[in-house]
Amino acid sequence: MSITNTPSSNDACLSIVHSLMCHRQGGESETFAKRAIESLVKKLKEKKDELDSLITAITTNGAHPSKCVTIGRTLDGRLQVAGRKGFPHVIYTRLWRWPDLHKNELKHVKYCQFAFDLKCDSVCVNPYHYDRVVSPGIGESPSLGLMVKDEFDFDGQAPLPTMDGGHSLQTIQHPPSSRGGPPSEPFGTPGLLSPSDASTASTSAFPSISVGSGTPDYWCSIAYFEMDVQVGETFKVPSTGPVVTVDGYVDPSGGDRFCLGQLSNVHRTEAIERARLHIGKGIQLEGKGEGDVWVRCLSDHAVFVQSYYLDREAGRAPGDAVHKIYPSAYIKVFDLRQCHRQMQQQAATAQAAAAAQAAAVAGNIPGPGSVGGIAPAISLSAAAGIGVDDLRRLCILRMSFVKGWGPDYPRTSIKETPCWIEIHLHRALQLLDEVLHTMPIGDPQPLD
């Protein structure tokens, strides 16, 4: 049945499901979407007026008024579909309206009589009986909604391990600025500053970096991955072009544009192919000043970023959060001076801890103050265990398109997401090379 041949509640379930599938937004797999729609249509088959309301709402994209479409409320309020549990109004609003929706962002319309928040025995799942509410503006308290968890989980799955001293990995949202002019800046920086001013304000606590060995020929290199496999050659961005676009189109890559659509992979799965279709306009990376980096999300779907700078700004431990960057958001994701200071501190700490361990092995037990306060054996061992790879991570950004990862999602690592990029920042790596030569913490090799 084509989209134009709209079914009615009198048609077979299969025909209705097929028609409603044509209007899904693509954020979920075809299998999950079909299961969810089949389940709903079967529940409504005896309530023909509500089924007709659903069909009307979905096939007209909400252009015509429609009644409540209800299913029974479960004990915990959640609905199970294909082994996953989620709030029913969120599941169906995601399917047909906003694929990247979080449960905290929905508010029912005034005329909805069975909205989820009204706690009735029945729950309305009509996607057009809910409006999307933008998360709190930048600068407001994270507790007001910038940090939220996705509503899906897996039945019977044990809680995932926490990272970095017991903090649970969390998705932190970065919506576009509601003020129109200034870009989104993480929590602490005043929102009314221009990008250049904001960059200066957020790094004023760190000293300037000497030119040293000079500016590298390429300011960053970008590797594209599908799951844990790199696809295509690493793309290098010349220092003469501070802005580079990474998109999903099939044009030849070159200069200031890396097109992922033209890259082939013989091991590509259907799920990866579907996700790639939603990369669209992708993202724009912009190098500023001495080596700071800003990201603009040009895609219709959010991107998910691993950024130690954003972790710090959000008050989280490094590697302790995944940052969801919404469409149209423009946000700083890397600060060179902060990174430089951090690598100096970590290298010095590791060097001192290694010296203290060597002294301890030799029988010369140092005093508590001799290694900067690193006296307990566990802390000493951990500090001495800092290697070159740990410091290199300070100079790398990772970013996934369309799909997130972490305990909020079915994927525990970015290497389980269908399409993602790793960005090596050459000026930061250059500075790390200098730091390692100044205070070696092992036998470091020169970095590219």
PDB file of N, CA and C in Angstrom, residues 275-363:
ATOM      1  N   ALA A 275      21.944   3.969   9.623  1.00  0.00           N
ATOM      2  CA  ALA A 275      22.445   5.084  10.435  1.00  0.00           C
ATOM      3  C   ALA A 275      23.177   6.105   9.564  1.00  0.00           C
ATOM      4  N   ARG A 276      23.939   5.633   8.595  1.00  0.00           N
ATOM      5  CA  ARG A 276      24.686   6.537   7.710  1.00  0.00           C
ATOM      6  C   ARG A 276      23.760   7.461   6.926  1.00  0.00           C
ATOM      7  N   LEU A 277      22.565   6.959   6.605  1.00  0.00           N
ATOM      8  CA  LEU A 277      21.608   7.774   5.849  1.00  0.00           C
ATOM      9  C   LEU A 277      21.186   9.017   6.622  1.00  0.00           C
ATOM     10  N   HIS A 278      21.349   8.984   7.954  1.00  0.00           N
ATOM     11  CA  HIS A 278      20.897  10.098   8.786  1.00  0.00           C
ATOM     12  C   HIS A 278      22.020  11.051   9.181  1.00  0.00           C
ATOM     13  N   ILE A 279      23.246  10.809   8.702  1.00  0.00           N
ATOM     14  CA  ILE A 279      24.342  11.748   8.996  1.00  0.00           C
ATOM     15  C   ILE A 279      24.045  13.099   8.348  1.00  0.00           C
ATOM     16  N   GLY A 280      23.539  13.051   7.113  1.00  0.00           N
ATOM     17  CA  GLY A 280      23.134  14.281   6.423  1.00  0.00           C
ATOM     18  C   GLY A 280      24.241  15.325   6.353  1.00  0.00           C
ATOM     19  N   LYS A 281      23.934  16.540   6.800  1.00  0.00           N
ATOM     20  CA  LYS A 281      24.892  17.656   6.737  1.00  0.00           C
ATOM     21  C   LYS A 281      26.006  17.532   7.769  1.00  0.00           C
ATOM     22  N   GLY A 282      25.845  16.584   8.699  1.00  0.00           N
ATOM     23  CA  GLY A 282      26.929  16.265   9.616  1.00  0.00           C
ATOM     24  C   GLY A 282      27.297  17.349  10.602  1.00  0.00           C
ATOM     25  N   ILE A 283      28.602  17.559  10.732  1.00  0.00           N
ATOM     26  CA  ILE A 283      29.100  18.544  11.696  1.00  0.00           C
ATOM     27  C   ILE A 283      30.171  19.420  11.060  1.00  0.00           C
ATOM     28  N   GLN A 284      30.421  20.543  11.706  1.00  0.00           N
ATOM     29  CA  GLN A 284      31.481  21.449  11.280  1.00  0.00           C
ATOM     30  C   GLN A 284      32.432  21.624  12.455  1.00  0.00           C
ATOM     31  N   LEU A 285      33.715  21.394  12.214  1.00  0.00           N
ATOM     32  CA  LEU A 285      34.746  21.603  13.225  1.00  0.00           C
ATOM     33  C   LEU A 285      35.476  22.894  12.911  1.00  0.00           C
ATOM     34  N   GLU A 286      35.714  23.694  13.929  1.00  0.00           N
ATOM     35  CA  GLU A 286      36.395  24.966  13.716  1.00  0.00           C
ATOM     36  C   GLU A 286      37.521  25.138  14.720  1.00  0.00           C
ATOM     37  N   GLY A 287      38.742  25.321  14.192  1.00  0.00           N
ATOM     38  CA  GLY A 287      39.882  25.595  15.052  1.00  0.00           C
ATOM     39  C   GLY A 287      39.977  27.089  15.309  1.00  0.00           C
ATOM     40  N   LYS A 288      40.155  27.465  16.586  1.00  0.00           N
ATOM     41  CA  LYS A 288      40.207  28.884  16.948  1.00  0.00           C
ATOM     42  C   LYS A 288      41.452  29.177  17.773  1.00  0.00           C
ATOM     43  N   GLY A 289      41.950  30.413  17.623  1.00  0.00           N
ATOM     44  CA  GLY A 289      43.049  30.882  18.463  1.00  0.00           C
ATOM     45  C   GLY A 289      44.262  29.978  18.403  1.00  0.00           C
ATOM     46  N   GLU A 290      44.801  29.656  19.578  1.00  0.00           N
ATOM     47  CA  GLU A 290      46.015  28.847  19.650  1.00  0.00           C
ATOM     48  C   GLU A 290      45.770  27.380  19.332  1.00  0.00           C
ATOM     49  N   GLY A 291      44.505  26.948  19.367  1.00  0.00           N
ATOM     50  CA  GLY A 291      44.225  25.546  19.094  1.00  0.00           C
ATOM     51  C   GLY A 291      42.949  25.041  19.731  1.00  0.00           C
ATOM     52  N   ASP A 292      42.077  25.971  20.140  1.00  0.00           N
ATOM     53  CA  ASP A 292      40.779  25.569  20.676  1.00  0.00           C
ATOM     54  C   ASP A 292      39.913  25.035  19.533  1.00  0.00           C
ATOM     55  N   VAL A 293      38.929  24.206  19.862  1.00  0.00           N
ATOM     56  CA  VAL A 293      38.063  23.609  18.834  1.00  0.00           C
ATOM     57  C   VAL A 293      36.601  23.781  19.221  1.00  0.00           C
ATOM     58  N   TRP A 294      35.807  24.216  18.250  1.00  0.00           N
ATOM     59  CA  TRP A 294      34.360  24.355  18.402  1.00  0.00           C
ATOM     60  C   TRP A 294      33.675  23.410  17.420  1.00  0.00           C
ATOM     61  N   VAL A 295      32.491  22.947  17.782  1.00  0.00           N
ATOM     62  CA  VAL A 295      31.706  22.061  16.914  1.00  0.00           C
ATOM     63  C   VAL A 295      30.337  22.678  16.674  1.00  0.00           C
ATOM     64  N   ARG A 296      29.896  22.631  15.431  1.00  0.00           N
ATOM     65  CA  ARG A 296      28.535  23.019  15.089  1.00  0.00           C
ATOM     66  C   ARG A 296      27.820  21.794  14.508  1.00  0.00           C
ATOM     67  N   CYS A 297      26.669  21.451  15.077  1.00  0.00           N
ATOM     68  CA  CYS A 297      25.900  20.308  14.566  1.00  0.00           C
ATOM     69  C   CYS A 297      24.989  20.789  13.440  1.00  0.00           C
ATOM     70  N   LEU A 298      25.296  20.372  12.218  1.00  0.00           N
ATOM     71  CA  LEU A 298      24.510  20.750  11.038  1.00  0.00           C
ATOM     72  C   LEU A 298      23.452  19.705  10.697  1.00  0.00           C
ATOM     73  N   SER A 299      23.590  18.516  11.274  1.00  0.00           N
ATOM     74  CA  SER A 299      22.684  17.408  10.986  1.00  0.00           C
ATOM     75  C   SER A 299      21.302  17.648  11.599  1.00  0.00           C
ATOM     76  N   ASP A 300      20.324  16.912  11.097  1.00  0.00           N
ATOM     77  CA  ASP A 300      18.990  16.935  11.700  1.00  0.00           C
ATOM     78  C   ASP A 300      18.934  16.067  12.955  1.00  0.00           C
ATOM     79  N   HIS A 301      19.994  15.315  13.196  1.00  0.00           N
ATOM     80  CA  HIS A 301      20.063  14.442  14.367  1.00  0.00           C
ATOM     81  C   HIS A 301      21.213  14.882  15.263  1.00  0.00           C
ATOM     82  N   ALA A 302      21.080  14.617  16.548  1.00  0.00           N
ATOM     83  CA  ALA A 302      22.129  14.967  17.499  1.00  0.00           C
ATOM     84  C   ALA A 302      23.399  14.160  17.222  1.00  0.00           C
ATOM     85  N   VAL A 303      24.530  14.722  17.643  1.00  0.00           N
ATOM     86  CA  VAL A 303      25.786  13.971  17.654  1.00  0.00           C
ATOM     87  C   VAL A 303      26.224  13.824  19.106  1.00  0.00           C
ATOM     88  N   PHE A 304      27.030  12.795  19.376  1.00  0.00           N
ATOM     89  CA  PHE A 304      27.438  12.485  20.743  1.00  0.00           C
ATOM     90  C   PHE A 304      28.953  12.586  20.834  1.00  0.00           C
ATOM     91  N   VAL A 305      29.433  13.325  21.815  1.00  0.00           N
ATOM     92  CA  VAL A 305      30.842  13.703  21.861  1.00  0.00           C
ATOM     93  C   VAL A 305      31.504  13.246  23.154  1.00  0.00           C
ATOM     94  N   GLN A 306      32.730  12.739  23.024  1.00  0.00           N
ATOM     95  CA  GLN A 306      33.591  12.483  24.168  1.00  0.00           C
ATOM     96  C   GLN A 306      34.607  13.606  24.210  1.00  0.00           C
ATOM     97  N   SER A 307      34.531  14.430  25.248  1.00  0.00           N
ATOM     98  CA  SER A 307      35.367  15.626  25.341  1.00  0.00           C
ATOM     99  C   SER A 307      35.750  15.864  26.791  1.00  0.00           C
ATOM    100  N   TYR A 308      37.048  15.799  27.098  1.00  0.00           N
ATOM    101  CA  TYR A 308      37.501  16.036  28.468  1.00  0.00           C
ATOM    102  C   TYR A 308      37.246  17.488  28.876  1.00  0.00           C
ATOM    103  N   TYR A 309      37.279  18.392  27.906  1.00  0.00           N
ATOM    104  CA  TYR A 309      36.993  19.794  28.218  1.00  0.00           C
ATOM    105  C   TYR A 309      35.552  19.944  28.704  1.00  0.00           C
ATOM    106  N   LEU A 310      34.606  19.345  27.975  1.00  0.00           N
ATOM    107  CA  LEU A 310      33.199  19.439  28.383  1.00  0.00           C
ATOM    108  C   LEU A 310      32.962  18.703  29.703  1.00  0.00           C
ATOM    109  N   ASP A 311      33.697  17.602  29.921  1.00  0.00           N
ATOM    110  CA  ASP A 311      33.591  16.910  31.212  1.00  0.00           C
ATOM    111  C   ASP A 311      33.953  17.861  32.348  1.00  0.00           C
ATOM    112  N   ARG A 312      35.061  18.557  32.183  1.00  0.00           N
ATOM    113  CA  ARG A 312      35.532  19.482  33.220  1.00  0.00           C
ATOM    114  C   ARG A 312      34.528  20.606  33.447  1.00  0.00           C
ATOM    115  N   GLU A 313      34.007  21.154  32.342  1.00  0.00           N
ATOM    116  CA  GLU A 313      33.052  22.257  32.459  1.00  0.00           C
ATOM    117  C   GLU A 313      31.763  21.817  33.158  1.00  0.00           C
ATOM    118  N   ALA A 314      31.424  20.534  33.014  1.00  0.00           N
ATOM    119  CA  ALA A 314      30.207  20.012  33.633  1.00  0.00           C
ATOM    120  C   ALA A 314      30.460  19.497  35.048  1.00  0.00           C
ATOM    121  N   GLY A 315      31.703  19.619  35.511  1.00  0.00           N
ATOM    122  CA  GLY A 315      32.022  19.166  36.854  1.00  0.00           C
ATOM    123  C   GLY A 315      32.161  17.663  36.963  1.00  0.00           C
ATOM    124  N   ARG A 316      32.461  17.006  35.844  1.00  0.00           N
ATOM    125  CA  ARG A 316      32.603  15.547  35.834  1.00  0.00           C
ATOM    126  C   ARG A 316      34.082  15.165  35.716  1.00  0.00           C
ATOM    127  N   ALA A 317      34.407  13.939  36.112  1.00  0.00           N
ATOM    128  CA  ALA A 317      35.762  13.431  35.940  1.00  0.00           C
ATOM    129  C   ALA A 317      36.005  13.171  34.456  1.00  0.00           C
ATOM    130  N   PRO A 318      37.267  13.263  34.004  1.00  0.00           N
ATOM    131  CA  PRO A 318      37.569  13.014  32.581  1.00  0.00           C
ATOM    132  C   PRO A 318      37.077  11.646  32.132  1.00  0.00           C
ATOM    133  N   GLY A 319      36.390  11.610  31.003  1.00  0.00           N
ATOM    134  CA  GLY A 319      35.857  10.365  30.471  1.00  0.00           C
ATOM    135  C   GLY A 319      34.606   9.881  31.169  1.00  0.00           C
ATOM    136  N   ASP A 320      34.012  10.757  31.989  1.00  0.00           N
ATOM    137  CA  ASP A 320      32.895  10.361  32.847  1.00  0.00           C
ATOM    138  C   ASP A 320      31.533  10.706  32.264  1.00  0.00           C
ATOM    139  N   ALA A 321      31.498  11.239  31.038  1.00  0.00           N
ATOM    140  CA  ALA A 321      30.223  11.658  30.469  1.00  0.00           C
ATOM    141  C   ALA A 321      30.255  11.553  28.955  1.00  0.00           C
ATOM    142  N   VAL A 322      29.075  11.427  28.388  1.00  0.00           N
ATOM    143  CA  VAL A 322      28.878  11.528  26.940  1.00  0.00           C
ATOM    144  C   VAL A 322      28.049  12.783  26.712  1.00  0.00           C
ATOM    145  N   HIS A 323      28.461  13.613  25.785  1.00  0.00           N
ATOM    146  CA  HIS A 323      27.805  14.902  25.584  1.00  0.00           C
ATOM    147  C   HIS A 323      26.979  14.882  24.305  1.00  0.00           C
ATOM    148  N   LYS A 324      25.676  15.113  24.465  1.00  0.00           N
ATOM    149  CA  LYS A 324      24.752  15.098  23.340  1.00  0.00           C
ATOM    150  C   LYS A 324      24.625  16.520  22.793  1.00  0.00           C
ATOM    151  N   ILE A 325      25.100  16.724  21.575  1.00  0.00           N
ATOM    152  CA  ILE A 325      25.080  18.039  20.935  1.00  0.00           C
ATOM    153  C   ILE A 325      23.890  18.079  19.975  1.00  0.00           C
ATOM    154  N   TYR A 326      22.953  18.941  20.257  1.00  0.00           N
ATOM    155  CA  TYR A 326      21.712  18.993  19.487  1.00  0.00           C
ATOM    156  C   TYR A 326      21.906  19.683  18.133  1.00  0.00           C
ATOM    157  N   PRO A 327      21.001  19.402  17.171  1.00  0.00           N
ATOM    158  CA  PRO A 327      21.041  20.122  15.891  1.00  0.00           C
ATOM    159  C   PRO A 327      21.056  21.626  16.108  1.00  0.00           C
ATOM    160  N   SER A 328      21.895  22.318  15.347  1.00  0.00           N
ATOM    161  CA  SER A 328      22.069  23.779  15.361  1.00  0.00           C
ATOM    162  C   SER A 328      22.914  24.282  16.533  1.00  0.00           C
ATOM    163  N   ALA A 329      23.263  23.420  17.487  1.00  0.00           N
ATOM    164  CA  ALA A 329      24.105  23.867  18.600  1.00  0.00           C
ATOM    165  C   ALA A 329      25.522  24.127  18.095  1.00  0.00           C
ATOM    166  N   TYR A 330      26.172  25.125  18.689  1.00  0.00           N
ATOM    167  CA  TYR A 330      27.542  25.508  18.356  1.00  0.00           C
ATOM    168  C   TYR A 330      28.269  25.621  19.678  1.00  0.00           C
ATOM    169  N   ILE A 331      29.232  24.742  19.918  1.00  0.00           N
ATOM    170  CA  ILE A 331      29.765  24.606  21.270  1.00  0.00           C
ATOM    171  C   ILE A 331      31.250  24.298  21.259  1.00  0.00           C
ATOM    172  N   LYS A 332      31.929  24.826  22.248  1.00  0.00           N
ATOM    173  CA  LYS A 332      33.361  24.586  22.391  1.00  0.00           C
ATOM    174  C   LYS A 332      33.583  23.205  22.992  1.00  0.00           C
ATOM    175  N   VAL A 333      34.476  22.410  22.374  1.00  0.00           N
ATOM    176  CA  VAL A 333      34.701  21.045  22.838  1.00  0.00           C
ATOM    177  C   VAL A 333      36.159  20.775  23.229  1.00  0.00           C
ATOM    178  N   PHE A 334      37.047  21.744  22.965  1.00  0.00           N
ATOM    179  CA  PHE A 334      38.456  21.526  23.303  1.00  0.00           C
ATOM    180  C   PHE A 334      39.125  22.861  23.583  1.00  0.00           C
ATOM    181  N   ASP A 335      39.942  22.877  24.659  1.00  0.00           N
ATOM    182  CA  ASP A 335      40.690  24.067  25.042  1.00  0.00           C
ATOM    183  C   ASP A 335      42.160  23.691  25.127  1.00  0.00           C
ATOM    184  N   LEU A 336      42.991  24.294  24.277  1.00  0.00           N
ATOM    185  CA  LEU A 336      44.389  23.895  24.189  1.00  0.00           C
ATOM    186  C   LEU A 336      45.163  24.202  25.467  1.00  0.00           C
ATOM    187  N   ARG A 337      44.958  25.381  26.037  1.00  0.00           N
ATOM    188  CA  ARG A 337      45.718  25.746  27.238  1.00  0.00           C
ATOM    189  C   ARG A 337      45.344  24.862  28.421  1.00  0.00           C
ATOM    190  N   GLN A 338      44.062  24.558  28.541  1.00  0.00           N
ATOM    191  CA  GLN A 338      43.637  23.662  29.606  1.00  0.00           C
ATOM    192  C   GLN A 338      44.254  22.280  29.412  1.00  0.00           C
ATOM    193  N   CYS A 339      44.246  21.789  28.170  1.00  0.00           N
ATOM    194  CA  CYS A 339      44.826  20.500  27.848  1.00  0.00           C
ATOM    195  C   CYS A 339      46.317  20.469  28.163  1.00  0.00           C
ATOM    196  N   HIS A 340      47.035  21.539  27.791  1.00  0.00           N
ATOM    197  CA  HIS A 340      48.472  21.629  28.030  1.00  0.00           C
ATOM    198  C   HIS A 340      48.774  21.568  29.522  1.00  0.00           C
ATOM    199  N   ARG A 341      48.013  22.326  30.288  1.00  0.00           N
ATOM    200  CA  ARG A 341      48.195  22.341  31.739  1.00  0.00           C
ATOM    201  C   ARG A 341      47.933  20.952  32.326  1.00  0.00           C
ATOM    202  N   GLN A 342      46.905  20.287  31.831  1.00  0.00           N
ATOM    203  CA  GLN A 342      46.531  18.966  32.330  1.00  0.00           C
ATOM    204  C   GLN A 342      47.611  17.933  32.019  1.00  0.00           C
ATOM    205  N   MET A 343      48.161  17.987  30.794  1.00  0.00           N
ATOM    206  CA  MET A 343      49.192  17.008  30.438  1.00  0.00           C
ATOM    207  C   MET A 343      50.477  17.250  31.240  1.00  0.00           C
ATOM    208  N   GLN A 344      50.796  18.525  31.535  1.00  0.00           N
ATOM    209  CA  GLN A 344      51.959  18.824  32.368  1.00  0.00           C
ATOM    210  C   GLN A 344      51.779  18.263  33.777  1.00  0.00           C
ATOM    211  N   GLN A 345      50.580  18.470  34.330  1.00  0.00           N
ATOM    212  CA  GLN A 345      50.312  17.993  35.682  1.00  0.00           C
ATOM    213  C   GLN A 345      50.356  16.470  35.756  1.00  0.00           C
ATOM    214  N   GLN A 346      49.732  15.801  34.776  1.00  0.00           N
ATOM    215  CA  GLN A 346      49.700  14.342  34.804  1.00  0.00           C
ATOM    216  C   GLN A 346      51.080  13.748  34.586  1.00  0.00           C
ATOM    217  N   ALA A 347      51.853  14.340  33.682  1.00  0.00           N
ATOM    218  CA  ALA A 347      53.203  13.832  33.429  1.00  0.00           C
ATOM    219  C   ALA A 347      54.083  14.013  34.663  1.00  0.00           C
ATOM    220  N   ALA A 348      53.975  15.174  35.316  1.00  0.00           N
ATOM    221  CA  ALA A 348      54.770  15.429  36.522  1.00  0.00           C
ATOM    222  C   ALA A 348      54.375  14.474  37.645  1.00  0.00           C
ATOM    223  N   THR A 349      53.073  14.263  37.793  1.00  0.00           N
ATOM    224  CA  THR A 349      52.587  13.347  38.825  1.00  0.00           C
ATOM    225  C   THR A 349      53.078  11.931  38.575  1.00  0.00           C
ATOM    226  N   ALA A 350      53.000  11.485  37.329  1.00  0.00           N
ATOM    227  CA  ALA A 350      53.443  10.136  36.988  1.00  0.00           C
ATOM    228  C   ALA A 350      54.934   9.970  37.205  1.00  0.00           C
ATOM    229  N   GLN A 351      55.692  11.001  36.831  1.00  0.00           N
ATOM    230  CA  GLN A 351      57.144  10.932  37.002  1.00  0.00           C
ATOM    231  C   GLN A 351      57.517  10.858  38.477  1.00  0.00           C
ATOM    232  N   ALA A 352      56.866  11.687  39.301  1.00  0.00           N
ATOM    233  CA  ALA A 352      57.147  11.689  40.731  1.00  0.00           C
ATOM    234  C   ALA A 352      56.741  10.369  41.375  1.00  0.00           C
ATOM    235  N   ALA A 353      55.582   9.838  40.943  1.00  0.00           N
ATOM    236  CA  ALA A 353      55.112   8.578  41.510  1.00  0.00           C
ATOM    237  C   ALA A 353      56.026   7.426  41.136  1.00  0.00           C
ATOM    238  N   ALA A 354      56.526   7.432  39.891  1.00  0.00           N
ATOM    239  CA  ALA A 354      57.433   6.379  39.450  1.00  0.00           C
ATOM    240  C   ALA A 354      58.735   6.431  40.244  1.00  0.00           C
ATOM    241  N   ALA A 355      59.219   7.641  40.496  1.00  0.00           N
ATOM    242  CA  ALA A 355      60.448   7.801  41.285  1.00  0.00           C
ATOM    243  C   ALA A 355      60.230   7.307  42.713  1.00  0.00           C
ATOM    244  N   ALA A 356      59.068   7.617  43.274  1.00  0.00           N
ATOM    245  CA  ALA A 356      58.762   7.185  44.640  1.00  0.00           C
ATOM    246  C   ALA A 356      58.656   5.670  44.723  1.00  0.00           C
ATOM    247  N   GLN A 357      58.059   5.068  43.691  1.00  0.00           N
ATOM    248  CA  GLN A 357      57.956   3.601  43.667  1.00  0.00           C
ATOM    249  C   GLN A 357      59.332   2.962  43.588  1.00  0.00           C
ATOM    250  N   ALA A 358      60.190   3.540  42.745  1.00  0.00           N
ATOM    251  CA  ALA A 358      61.546   2.997  42.610  1.00  0.00           C
ATOM    252  C   ALA A 358      62.292   3.095  43.932  1.00  0.00           C
ATOM    253  N   ALA A 359      62.092   4.207  44.632  1.00  0.00           N
ATOM    254  CA  ALA A 359      62.742   4.391  45.931  1.00  0.00           C
ATOM    255  C   ALA A 359      62.216   3.382  46.942  1.00  0.00           C
ATOM    256  N   ALA A 360      60.905   3.127  46.873  1.00  0.00           N
ATOM    257  CA  ALA A 360      60.300   2.173  47.794  1.00  0.00           C
ATOM    258  C   ALA A 360      60.837   0.765  47.553  1.00  0.00           C
ATOM    259  N   VAL A 361      61.001   0.403  46.281  1.00  0.00           N
ATOM    260  CA  VAL A 361      61.538  -0.918  45.933  1.00  0.00           C
ATOM    261  C   VAL A 361      62.965  -1.055  46.446  1.00  0.00           C
ATOM    262  N   ALA A 362      63.712   0.053  46.380  1.00  0.00           N
ATOM    263  CA  ALA A 362      65.105   0.042  46.842  1.00  0.00           C
ATOM    264  C   ALA A 362      65.216   0.095  48.356  1.00  0.00           C
ATOM    265  N   GLY A 363      64.077   0.249  49.029  1.00  0.00           N
ATOM    266  CA  GLY A 363      64.084   0.277  50.484  1.00  0.00           C
ATOM    267  C   GLY A 363      64.135   1.658  51.078  1.00  0.00           C
TER     268      GLY A 363
END
